[in-house]
PDB file of C-alpha atoms and ligand atoms in Angstrom:
ATOM      1  CA  UNK A   1      -7.168   7.416  33.017  1.00  0.00           C
ATOM      2  CA  UNK A   2      -8.883  10.676  34.082  1.00  0.00           C
ATOM      3  CA  UNK A   3      -6.338  11.209  36.836  1.00  0.00           C
ATOM      4  CA  UNK A   4      -3.394  11.034  34.461  1.00  0.00           C
ATOM      5  CA  UNK A   5      -2.044  14.397  33.472  1.00  0.00           C
ATOM      6  CA  UNK A   6       1.193  14.409  31.520  1.00  0.00           C
ATOM      7  CA  UNK A   7       2.062  12.804  28.191  1.00  0.00           C
ATOM      8  CA  UNK A   8       4.451  10.591  30.103  1.00  0.00           C
ATOM      9  CA  UNK A   9       1.745   9.297  32.426  1.00  0.00           C
ATOM     10  CA  UNK A  10      -0.823   8.791  29.705  1.00  0.00           C
ATOM     11  CA  UNK A  11       1.667   7.067  27.428  1.00  0.00           C
ATOM     12  CA  UNK A  12       2.726   4.709  30.187  1.00  0.00           C
ATOM     13  CA  UNK A  13      -0.890   3.843  30.926  1.00  0.00           C
ATOM     14  CA  UNK A  14      -1.759   3.457  27.219  1.00  0.00           C
ATOM     15  CA  UNK A  15       1.216   1.195  26.533  1.00  0.00           C
ATOM     16  CA  UNK A  16       0.342  -1.210  29.309  1.00  0.00           C
ATOM     17  CA  UNK A  17      -3.341  -1.102  28.318  1.00  0.00           C
ATOM     18  CA  UNK A  18      -2.287  -2.336  24.876  1.00  0.00           C
ATOM     19  CA  UNK A  19       0.091  -4.940  26.258  1.00  0.00           C
ATOM     20  CA  UNK A  20      -2.550  -6.283  28.609  1.00  0.00           C
ATOM     21  CA  UNK A  21      -4.792  -6.712  25.591  1.00  0.00           C
ATOM     22  CA  UNK A  22      -2.187  -8.558  23.589  1.00  0.00           C
ATOM     23  CA  UNK A  23      -1.305  -5.677  21.275  1.00  0.00           C
ATOM     24  CA  UNK A  24       2.027  -4.018  20.540  1.00  0.00           C
ATOM     25  CA  UNK A  25       2.631  -1.192  23.026  1.00  0.00           C
ATOM     26  CA  UNK A  26       4.325   1.107  20.445  1.00  0.00           C
ATOM     27  CA  UNK A  27       0.930   1.778  18.857  1.00  0.00           C
ATOM     28  CA  UNK A  28       0.151   4.226  21.691  1.00  0.00           C
ATOM     29  CA  UNK A  29       3.213   6.264  20.860  1.00  0.00           C
ATOM     30  CA  UNK A  30       2.438   6.015  17.137  1.00  0.00           C
ATOM     31  CA  UNK A  31      -1.033   7.453  17.669  1.00  0.00           C
ATOM     32  CA  UNK A  32       0.203  10.388  19.755  1.00  0.00           C
ATOM     33  CA  UNK A  33       2.961  11.198  17.258  1.00  0.00           C
ATOM     34  CA  UNK A  34       0.440  11.090  14.422  1.00  0.00           C
ATOM     35  CA  UNK A  35      -2.141  13.300  16.165  1.00  0.00           C
ATOM     36  CA  UNK A  36       0.395  16.103  16.278  1.00  0.00           C
ATOM     37  CA  UNK A  37       2.530  15.143  13.283  1.00  0.00           C
ATOM     38  CA  UNK A  38       5.363  14.987  15.813  1.00  0.00           C
ATOM     39  CA  UNK A  39       8.673  13.186  15.516  1.00  0.00           C
ATOM     40  CA  UNK A  40       9.985  11.258  18.517  1.00  0.00           C
ATOM     41  CA  UNK A  41      12.039  14.223  19.693  1.00  0.00           C
ATOM     42  CA  UNK A  42       8.904  16.376  19.814  1.00  0.00           C
ATOM     43  CA  UNK A  43       7.317  13.785  22.056  1.00  0.00           C
ATOM     44  CA  UNK A  44      10.381  13.650  24.319  1.00  0.00           C
ATOM     45  CA  UNK A  45      10.263  17.407  24.711  1.00  0.00           C
ATOM     46  CA  UNK A  46       6.591  17.203  25.658  1.00  0.00           C
ATOM     47  CA  UNK A  47       6.679  14.241  28.026  1.00  0.00           C
ATOM     48  CA  UNK A  48       6.194  16.477  31.060  1.00  0.00           C
ATOM     49  CA  UNK A  49       3.571  18.664  29.419  1.00  0.00           C
ATOM     50  CA  UNK A  50      -0.108  18.255  30.138  1.00  0.00           C
ATOM     51  CA  UNK A  51      -2.123  16.253  27.631  1.00  0.00           C
ATOM     52  CA  UNK A  52      -5.375  18.089  26.770  1.00  0.00           C
ATOM     53  CA  UNK A  53      -8.525  16.322  27.968  1.00  0.00           C
ATOM     54  CA  UNK A  54      -9.884  16.119  24.410  1.00  0.00           C
ATOM     55  CA  UNK A  55      -6.732  14.285  23.323  1.00  0.00           C
ATOM     56  CA  UNK A  56      -7.015  11.836  26.201  1.00  0.00           C
ATOM     57  CA  UNK A  57     -10.558  11.039  25.099  1.00  0.00           C
ATOM     58  CA  UNK A  58      -9.514  10.588  21.509  1.00  0.00           C
ATOM     59  CA  UNK A  59      -6.664   8.309  22.535  1.00  0.00           C
ATOM     60  CA  UNK A  60      -8.933   6.223  24.742  1.00  0.00           C
ATOM     61  CA  UNK A  61     -11.472   5.770  21.936  1.00  0.00           C
ATOM     62  CA  UNK A  62      -8.735   4.900  19.463  1.00  0.00           C
ATOM     63  CA  UNK A  63      -7.105   2.373  21.796  1.00  0.00           C
ATOM     64  CA  UNK A  64     -10.423   0.638  22.287  1.00  0.00           C
ATOM     65  CA  UNK A  65     -10.656   0.190  18.518  1.00  0.00           C
ATOM     66  CA  UNK A  66      -7.029  -0.952  18.271  1.00  0.00           C
ATOM     67  CA  UNK A  67      -7.688  -3.812  20.671  1.00  0.00           C
ATOM     68  CA  UNK A  68     -10.430  -5.022  18.300  1.00  0.00           C
ATOM     69  CA  UNK A  69      -7.598  -5.271  15.725  1.00  0.00           C
ATOM     70  CA  UNK A  70      -8.686  -2.153  13.861  1.00  0.00           C
ATOM     71  CA  UNK A  71      -5.644  -0.875  11.915  1.00  0.00           C
ATOM     72  CA  UNK A  72      -4.240   2.316  13.510  1.00  0.00           C
ATOM     73  CA  UNK A  73      -3.559   3.770  10.058  1.00  0.00           C
ATOM     74  CA  UNK A  74      -7.307   3.912   9.397  1.00  0.00           C
ATOM     75  CA  UNK A  75      -7.803   5.786  12.676  1.00  0.00           C
ATOM     76  CA  UNK A  76      -5.239   8.348  11.585  1.00  0.00           C
ATOM     77  CA  UNK A  77      -6.501   8.355   7.992  1.00  0.00           C
ATOM     78  CA  UNK A  78      -3.084   8.522   6.425  1.00  0.00           C
ATOM     79  CA  UNK A  79       0.303   6.852   6.341  1.00  0.00           C
ATOM     80  CA  UNK A  80       3.787   7.232   4.939  1.00  0.00           C
ATOM     81  CA  UNK A  81       4.888   5.632   1.714  1.00  0.00           C
ATOM     82  CA  UNK A  82       8.157   6.206  -0.124  1.00  0.00           C
ATOM     83  CA  UNK A  83       8.779   9.464   1.729  1.00  0.00           C
ATOM     84  CA  UNK A  84       5.329  10.989   1.232  1.00  0.00           C
ATOM     85  CA  UNK A  85       2.146  11.025   3.271  1.00  0.00           C
ATOM     86  CA  UNK A  86      -0.904   9.417   1.648  1.00  0.00           C
ATOM     87  CA  UNK A  87      -4.531   9.379   2.698  1.00  0.00           C
ATOM     88  CA  UNK A  88      -5.965   5.900   3.301  1.00  0.00           C
ATOM     89  CA  UNK A  89      -9.454   4.718   4.171  1.00  0.00           C
ATOM     90  CA  UNK A  90     -11.242   1.439   4.684  1.00  0.00           C
ATOM     91  CA  UNK A  91     -11.729   1.410   0.921  1.00  0.00           C
ATOM     92  CA  UNK A  92      -7.995   1.118   0.339  1.00  0.00           C
ATOM     93  CA  UNK A  93      -5.321  -1.283   1.386  1.00  0.00           C
ATOM     94  CA  UNK A  94      -2.744   0.092   3.817  1.00  0.00           C
ATOM     95  CA  UNK A  95       0.413   0.338   1.704  1.00  0.00           C
ATOM     96  CA  UNK A  96       3.161  -2.107   2.686  1.00  0.00           C
ATOM     97  CA  UNK A  97       6.931  -1.676   2.735  1.00  0.00           C
ATOM     98  CA  UNK A  98       7.260  -4.455   0.118  1.00  0.00           C
ATOM     99  CA  UNK A  99       5.428  -2.173  -2.306  1.00  0.00           C
ATOM    100  CA  UNK A 100       8.010   0.537  -1.669  1.00  0.00           C
ATOM    101  CA  UNK A 101      10.594  -1.971  -2.885  1.00  0.00           C
ATOM    102  CA  UNK A 102       8.556  -2.465  -6.087  1.00  0.00           C
ATOM    103  CA  UNK A 103       8.422   1.293  -6.689  1.00  0.00           C
ATOM    104  CA  UNK A 104      12.109   1.656  -5.922  1.00  0.00           C
ATOM    105  CA  UNK A 105      13.100  -1.086  -8.349  1.00  0.00           C
ATOM    106  CA  UNK A 106      10.968   0.371 -11.126  1.00  0.00           C
ATOM    107  CA  UNK A 107      12.511   3.816 -10.599  1.00  0.00           C
ATOM    108  CA  UNK A 108      16.047   2.456 -10.515  1.00  0.00           C
ATOM    109  CA  UNK A 109      15.565   0.558 -13.776  1.00  0.00           C
ATOM    110  CA  UNK A 110      13.856   3.324 -15.760  1.00  0.00           C
ATOM    111  CA  UNK A 111      14.953   6.857 -16.667  1.00  0.00           C
ATOM    112  CA  UNK A 112      12.820   9.971 -16.960  1.00  0.00           C
ATOM    113  CA  UNK A 113      12.337   9.617 -20.727  1.00  0.00           C
ATOM    114  CA  UNK A 114       8.684  10.160 -21.708  1.00  0.00           C
ATOM    115  CA  UNK A 115       6.713   6.956 -21.487  1.00  0.00           C
ATOM    116  CA  UNK A 116       3.243   5.626 -20.839  1.00  0.00           C
ATOM    117  CA  UNK A 117       2.943   3.902 -17.478  1.00  0.00           C
ATOM    118  CA  UNK A 118      -0.140   2.130 -16.112  1.00  0.00           C
ATOM    119  CA  UNK A 119      -0.663   1.198 -12.449  1.00  0.00           C
ATOM    120  CA  UNK A 120      -3.306  -1.518 -12.171  1.00  0.00           C
ATOM    121  CA  UNK A 121      -5.326  -1.642  -8.928  1.00  0.00           C
ATOM    122  CA  UNK A 122      -3.994   1.672  -7.741  1.00  0.00           C
ATOM    123  CA  UNK A 123      -5.883   1.700  -4.406  1.00  0.00           C
ATOM    124  CA  UNK A 124      -4.776   4.826  -2.563  1.00  0.00           C
ATOM    125  CA  UNK A 125      -2.583   5.629  -5.577  1.00  0.00           C
ATOM    126  CA  UNK A 126       0.719   5.106  -3.793  1.00  0.00           C
ATOM    127  CA  UNK A 127       2.497   3.386  -6.688  1.00  0.00           C
ATOM    128  CA  UNK A 128       1.276   5.700  -9.457  1.00  0.00           C
ATOM    129  CA  UNK A 129       1.916   8.872  -7.481  1.00  0.00           C
ATOM    130  CA  UNK A 130       5.346   7.845  -6.173  1.00  0.00           C
ATOM    131  CA  UNK A 131       6.438   7.049  -9.722  1.00  0.00           C
ATOM    132  CA  UNK A 132       5.091  10.321 -11.103  1.00  0.00           C
ATOM    133  CA  UNK A 133       6.745  12.298  -8.332  1.00  0.00           C
ATOM    134  CA  UNK A 134      10.156  10.958  -9.306  1.00  0.00           C
ATOM    135  CA  UNK A 135       9.608  10.749 -13.078  1.00  0.00           C
ATOM    136  CA  UNK A 136       7.890  13.949 -14.189  1.00  0.00           C
ATOM    137  CA  UNK A 137       8.090  13.080 -17.889  1.00  0.00           C
ATOM    138  CA  UNK A 138       6.099   9.882 -17.527  1.00  0.00           C
ATOM    139  CA  UNK A 139       2.423   9.843 -18.420  1.00  0.00           C
ATOM    140  CA  UNK A 140       1.019   7.861 -15.538  1.00  0.00           C
ATOM    141  CA  UNK A 141      -2.405   6.228 -15.661  1.00  0.00           C
ATOM    142  CA  UNK A 142      -4.023   4.506 -12.715  1.00  0.00           C
ATOM    143  CA  UNK A 143      -6.871   1.994 -12.806  1.00  0.00           C
ATOM    144  CA  UNK A 144      -9.084   0.650 -10.046  1.00  0.00           C
ATOM    145  CA  UNK A 145     -12.404  -1.077  -9.866  1.00  0.00           C
ATOM    146  CA  UNK A 146     -13.373   0.512  -6.588  1.00  0.00           C
ATOM    147  CA  UNK A 147     -14.862   3.988  -6.966  1.00  0.00           C
ATOM    148  CA  UNK A 148     -14.249   4.646  -3.278  1.00  0.00           C
ATOM    149  CA  UNK A 149     -10.576   3.800  -3.661  1.00  0.00           C
ATOM    150  CA  UNK A 150     -10.318   6.022  -6.757  1.00  0.00           C
ATOM    151  CA  UNK A 151     -11.745   8.896  -4.774  1.00  0.00           C
ATOM    152  CA  UNK A 152      -8.954   8.522  -2.199  1.00  0.00           C
ATOM    153  CA  UNK A 153      -6.336   8.196  -4.948  1.00  0.00           C
ATOM    154  CA  UNK A 154      -7.621  11.390  -6.586  1.00  0.00           C
ATOM    155  CA  UNK A 155      -7.402  13.242  -3.279  1.00  0.00           C
ATOM    156  CA  UNK A 156      -3.829  12.023  -2.913  1.00  0.00           C
ATOM    157  CA  UNK A 157      -3.018  13.330  -6.394  1.00  0.00           C
ATOM    158  CA  UNK A 158      -4.329  16.775  -5.390  1.00  0.00           C
ATOM    159  CA  UNK A 159      -2.445  16.607  -2.085  1.00  0.00           C
ATOM    160  CA  UNK A 160       0.838  15.744  -3.795  1.00  0.00           C
ATOM    161  CA  UNK A 161       0.106  18.102  -6.704  1.00  0.00           C
ATOM    162  CA  UNK A 162       0.787  15.425  -9.284  1.00  0.00           C
ATOM    163  CA  UNK A 163      -1.128  14.855 -12.496  1.00  0.00           C
ATOM    164  CA  UNK A 164      -2.305  11.296 -12.983  1.00  0.00           C
ATOM    165  CA  UNK A 165      -5.097  10.069 -15.241  1.00  0.00           C
ATOM    166  CA  UNK A 166      -7.501   7.849 -13.388  1.00  0.00           C
ATOM    167  CA  UNK A 167      -9.649   5.120 -14.901  1.00  0.00           C
ATOM    168  CA  UNK A 168     -12.464   3.128 -13.412  1.00  0.00           C
ATOM    169  CA  UNK A 169     -12.476  -0.541 -14.376  1.00  0.00           C
ATOM    170  CA  UNK A 170     -10.801  -3.913 -14.259  1.00  0.00           C
ATOM    171  CA  UNK A 171      -7.085  -4.385 -15.025  1.00  0.00           C
ATOM    172  CA  UNK A 172      -6.271  -2.984 -18.514  1.00  0.00           C
ATOM    173  CA  UNK A 173      -9.864  -2.967 -19.818  1.00  0.00           C
ATOM    174  CA  UNK A 174     -10.371   0.808 -19.541  1.00  0.00           C
ATOM    175  CA  UNK A 175      -7.010   1.595 -21.196  1.00  0.00           C
ATOM    176  CA  UNK A 176      -7.305   1.911 -24.992  1.00  0.00           C
ATOM    177  CA  UNK A 177      -3.607   2.507 -25.447  1.00  0.00           C
ATOM    178  CA  UNK A 178      -1.820  -0.229 -27.328  1.00  0.00           C
ATOM    179  CA  UNK A 179       1.695   1.029 -26.666  1.00  0.00           C
ATOM    180  CA  UNK A 180       2.070   0.924 -22.922  1.00  0.00           C
ATOM    181  CA  UNK A 181       5.725   1.176 -21.905  1.00  0.00           C
ATOM    182  CA  UNK A 182       5.451   0.083 -18.284  1.00  0.00           C
ATOM    183  CA  UNK A 183       2.726  -1.877 -16.532  1.00  0.00           C
ATOM    184  CA  UNK A 184       3.043  -2.002 -12.770  1.00  0.00           C
ATOM    185  CA  UNK A 185       0.748  -3.592 -10.219  1.00  0.00           C
ATOM    186  CA  UNK A 186       0.323  -4.857  -6.718  1.00  0.00           C
ATOM    187  CA  UNK A 187      -2.877  -6.763  -7.476  1.00  0.00           C
ATOM    188  CA  UNK A 188      -4.993  -8.815  -5.070  1.00  0.00           C
ATOM    189  CA  UNK A 189      -3.137 -12.119  -4.664  1.00  0.00           C
ATOM    190  CA  UNK A 190      -4.362 -13.872  -1.527  1.00  0.00           C
ATOM    191  CA  UNK A 191      -5.995 -17.267  -2.079  1.00  0.00           C
ATOM    192  CA  UNK A 192      -9.023 -18.620  -0.197  1.00  0.00           C
ATOM    193  CA  UNK A 193      -6.734 -21.149   1.482  1.00  0.00           C
ATOM    194  CA  UNK A 194      -4.603 -18.416   2.995  1.00  0.00           C
ATOM    195  CA  UNK A 195      -7.634 -16.761   4.635  1.00  0.00           C
ATOM    196  CA  UNK A 196      -7.195 -18.605   7.933  1.00  0.00           C
ATOM    197  CA  UNK A 197      -3.587 -17.615   8.408  1.00  0.00           C
ATOM    198  CA  UNK A 198      -4.113 -13.931   7.660  1.00  0.00           C
ATOM    199  CA  UNK A 199      -3.836 -11.383  10.459  1.00  0.00           C
ATOM    200  CA  UNK A 200      -7.197 -10.595  11.968  1.00  0.00           C
ATOM    201  CA  UNK A 201      -6.752  -6.896  11.379  1.00  0.00           C
ATOM    202  CA  UNK A 202      -6.287  -7.594   7.656  1.00  0.00           C
ATOM    203  CA  UNK A 203      -9.123 -10.113   7.518  1.00  0.00           C
ATOM    204  CA  UNK A 204     -11.662  -8.007   9.332  1.00  0.00           C
ATOM    205  CA  UNK A 205     -10.880  -4.509   8.225  1.00  0.00           C
ATOM    206  CA  UNK A 206      -8.941  -4.262   4.973  1.00  0.00           C
ATOM    207  CA  UNK A 207     -10.966  -4.344   1.724  1.00  0.00           C
ATOM    208  CA  UNK A 208     -11.485  -7.894   0.439  1.00  0.00           C
ATOM    209  CA  UNK A 209     -11.628  -6.624  -3.133  1.00  0.00           C
ATOM    210  CA  UNK A 210      -8.022  -5.495  -2.762  1.00  0.00           C
ATOM    211  CA  UNK A 211      -6.811  -8.755  -1.233  1.00  0.00           C
ATOM    212  CA  UNK A 212      -8.366 -11.862  -2.723  1.00  0.00           C
ATOM    213  CA  UNK A 213      -8.075 -13.543  -6.080  1.00  0.00           C
ATOM    214  CA  UNK A 214      -9.322 -16.847  -7.456  1.00  0.00           C
ATOM    215  CA  UNK A 215      -7.232 -19.707  -8.724  1.00  0.00           C
ATOM    216  CA  UNK A 216      -4.796 -19.814  -5.775  1.00  0.00           C
ATOM    217  CA  UNK A 217      -4.454 -16.063  -5.942  1.00  0.00           C
ATOM    218  CA  UNK A 218      -3.198 -16.199  -9.530  1.00  0.00           C
ATOM    219  CA  UNK A 219      -6.348 -15.142 -11.422  1.00  0.00           C
ATOM    220  CA  UNK A 220      -5.543 -11.445 -11.735  1.00  0.00           C
ATOM    221  CA  UNK A 221      -1.944 -12.039 -12.814  1.00  0.00           C
ATOM    222  CA  UNK A 222      -3.253 -14.167 -15.647  1.00  0.00           C
ATOM    223  CA  UNK A 223      -5.848 -11.570 -16.665  1.00  0.00           C
ATOM    224  CA  UNK A 224      -3.151  -8.899 -16.714  1.00  0.00           C
ATOM    225  CA  UNK A 225      -0.856 -11.149 -18.794  1.00  0.00           C
ATOM    226  CA  UNK A 226      -3.546 -11.885 -21.387  1.00  0.00           C
ATOM    227  CA  UNK A 227      -4.400  -8.223 -21.838  1.00  0.00           C
ATOM    228  CA  UNK A 228      -0.800  -7.050 -21.711  1.00  0.00           C
ATOM    229  CA  UNK A 229       0.060  -9.244 -24.699  1.00  0.00           C
ATOM    230  CA  UNK A 230      -1.998  -6.799 -26.794  1.00  0.00           C
ATOM    231  CA  UNK A 231      -1.358  -3.546 -24.970  1.00  0.00           C
ATOM    232  CA  UNK A 232       2.325  -3.593 -24.039  1.00  0.00           C
ATOM    233  CA  UNK A 233       4.733  -1.931 -26.509  1.00  0.00           C
ATOM    234  CA  UNK A 234       7.406  -4.113 -28.114  1.00  0.00           C
ATOM    235  CA  UNK A 235      10.049  -2.920 -25.676  1.00  0.00           C
ATOM    236  CA  UNK A 236       7.586  -2.610 -22.787  1.00  0.00           C
ATOM    237  CA  UNK A 237       8.135  -3.905 -19.266  1.00  0.00           C
ATOM    238  CA  UNK A 238       5.955  -5.278 -16.489  1.00  0.00           C
ATOM    239  CA  UNK A 239       6.584  -4.941 -12.725  1.00  0.00           C
ATOM    240  CA  UNK A 240       4.423  -7.050 -10.404  1.00  0.00           C
ATOM    241  CA  UNK A 241       4.320  -7.528  -6.675  1.00  0.00           C
ATOM    242  CA  UNK A 242       3.558 -11.169  -5.856  1.00  0.00           C
ATOM    243  CA  UNK A 243       2.855 -13.421  -2.884  1.00  0.00           C
ATOM    244  CA  UNK A 244       5.971 -15.095  -1.517  1.00  0.00           C
ATOM    245  CA  UNK A 245       4.794 -18.561  -2.571  1.00  0.00           C
ATOM    246  CA  UNK A 246       3.786 -17.550  -6.087  1.00  0.00           C
ATOM    247  CA  UNK A 247       7.200 -16.903  -7.614  1.00  0.00           C
ATOM    248  CA  UNK A 248       7.608 -20.017  -9.727  1.00  0.00           C
ATOM    249  CA  UNK A 249       3.993 -20.127 -10.913  1.00  0.00           C
ATOM    250  CA  UNK A 250       3.941 -16.501 -12.025  1.00  0.00           C
ATOM    251  CA  UNK A 251       7.383 -16.654 -13.583  1.00  0.00           C
ATOM    252  CA  UNK A 252       6.250 -19.609 -15.706  1.00  0.00           C
ATOM    253  CA  UNK A 253       2.947 -17.934 -16.502  1.00  0.00           C
ATOM    254  CA  UNK A 254       4.593 -14.761 -17.814  1.00  0.00           C
ATOM    255  CA  UNK A 255       7.267 -16.676 -19.697  1.00  0.00           C
ATOM    256  CA  UNK A 256       4.432 -18.511 -21.449  1.00  0.00           C
ATOM    257  CA  UNK A 257       2.631 -15.288 -22.459  1.00  0.00           C
ATOM    258  CA  UNK A 258       5.861 -13.427 -23.274  1.00  0.00           C
ATOM    259  CA  UNK A 259       8.189 -16.071 -24.766  1.00  0.00           C
ATOM    260  CA  UNK A 260      10.502 -13.414 -26.216  1.00  0.00           C
ATOM    261  CA  UNK A 261      11.018 -11.506 -23.013  1.00  0.00           C
ATOM    262  CA  UNK A 262      13.112 -12.121 -19.945  1.00  0.00           C
ATOM    263  CA  UNK A 263      11.128 -12.868 -16.787  1.00  0.00           C
ATOM    264  CA  UNK A 264      13.023 -12.202 -13.561  1.00  0.00           C
ATOM    265  CA  UNK A 265      12.030 -13.154 -10.038  1.00  0.00           C
ATOM    266  CA  UNK A 266      13.313 -10.755  -7.368  1.00  0.00           C
ATOM    267  CA  UNK A 267      13.344 -11.230  -3.588  1.00  0.00           C
ATOM    268  CA  UNK A 268      12.379  -8.587  -1.025  1.00  0.00           C
ATOM    269  CA  UNK A 269      14.697  -7.471   1.791  1.00  0.00           C
ATOM    270  CA  UNK A 270      13.295 -10.241   3.971  1.00  0.00           C
ATOM    271  CA  UNK A 271      14.592 -12.746   1.391  1.00  0.00           C
ATOM    272  CA  UNK A 272      11.137 -13.807   0.122  1.00  0.00           C
ATOM    273  CA  UNK A 273      10.147 -14.023  -3.543  1.00  0.00           C
ATOM    274  CA  UNK A 274       8.260 -10.743  -4.033  1.00  0.00           C
ATOM    275  CA  UNK A 275       8.604  -9.146  -7.464  1.00  0.00           C
ATOM    276  CA  UNK A 276       8.333 -10.321 -11.061  1.00  0.00           C
ATOM    277  CA  UNK A 277       9.885  -8.229 -13.819  1.00  0.00           C
ATOM    278  CA  UNK A 278       9.143  -8.872 -17.462  1.00  0.00           C
ATOM    279  CA  UNK A 279      11.483  -6.997 -19.829  1.00  0.00           C
TER     280      UNK A 279
HETATM  281  N1  LIG B 301      -1.602  -0.355  -5.312  1.00  0.00           N
HETATM  282  C1  LIG B 301      -2.075  -0.258  -3.962  1.00  0.00           C
HETATM  283  C2  LIG B 301      -0.976  -0.641  -3.003  1.00  0.00           C
HETATM  284  O1  LIG B 301       0.011  -1.191  -3.395  1.00  0.00           O
HETATM  285  C3  LIG B 301      -3.287  -1.122  -3.750  1.00  0.00           C
HETATM  286  C4  LIG B 301      -3.041  -2.574  -3.963  1.00  0.00           C
HETATM  287  C5  LIG B 301      -4.279  -3.401  -3.823  1.00  0.00           C
HETATM  288  O2  LIG B 301      -5.345  -2.857  -3.459  1.00  0.00           O
HETATM  289  N2  LIG B 301      -4.191  -4.682  -4.093  1.00  0.00           N
HETATM  290  O3  LIG B 301      -1.060  -0.400  -1.824  1.00  0.00           O
END
């Protein structure tokens, strides 16, 4: 690699290094774009330019971690979500596109009228902050039971200049409010049984606290339901991201706890059951 000079040469080498190690070659390009906050055109314009030695070393070190299945987003320390850039760390899940669909649905169904909104298991704060950014009149609260995750979420709030109230604790326990208008969550929902089929990069590097739940992955949904019965306002709504096999079970569960509300099951763009809405 030391003999390679231009971005073009290094990129070519890096892509085949990844491919030879069974990884997707586009990760090399992703890393270079992220180092500079470049778009693809910027890279094209620089293909013949010389890559600084320090950058070559950084890339080499990063690629070696990528082939151990380490998520590239943790190497960069940030990623995009719903049009904004958020800090992430090993203490937080890497936000997924499915969660953007959850945020989008919640925004489409609810106006900017003042209301109390609680994001349970906020992680890096992507849900809470994206909602607040688009609905300035909402009072958004965010809960997590990882102090390290809350620290990242608070940094993201400063970065995006949005005011969110953060709470340390489990589900709705730290929220005294009894008139919550919207509860939203992408809680841990992976069951023990699914462990073996998970991607190694998820299994080895993403926080287990953010991923796993007892009782076939349903435990936290049930805890949220039980608490929400007392803390949701009469006209309140709940938006939940769910595992693609959990649709029927969670729909029934919420219909049981909220017999007077409508419980809808919504599919993601891939056609999988993904979101439950109680309204
Ligand atoms: N709310 C965060 C996200 O959607 C974290 C979710 C979690 O840790 N289970 O990315």
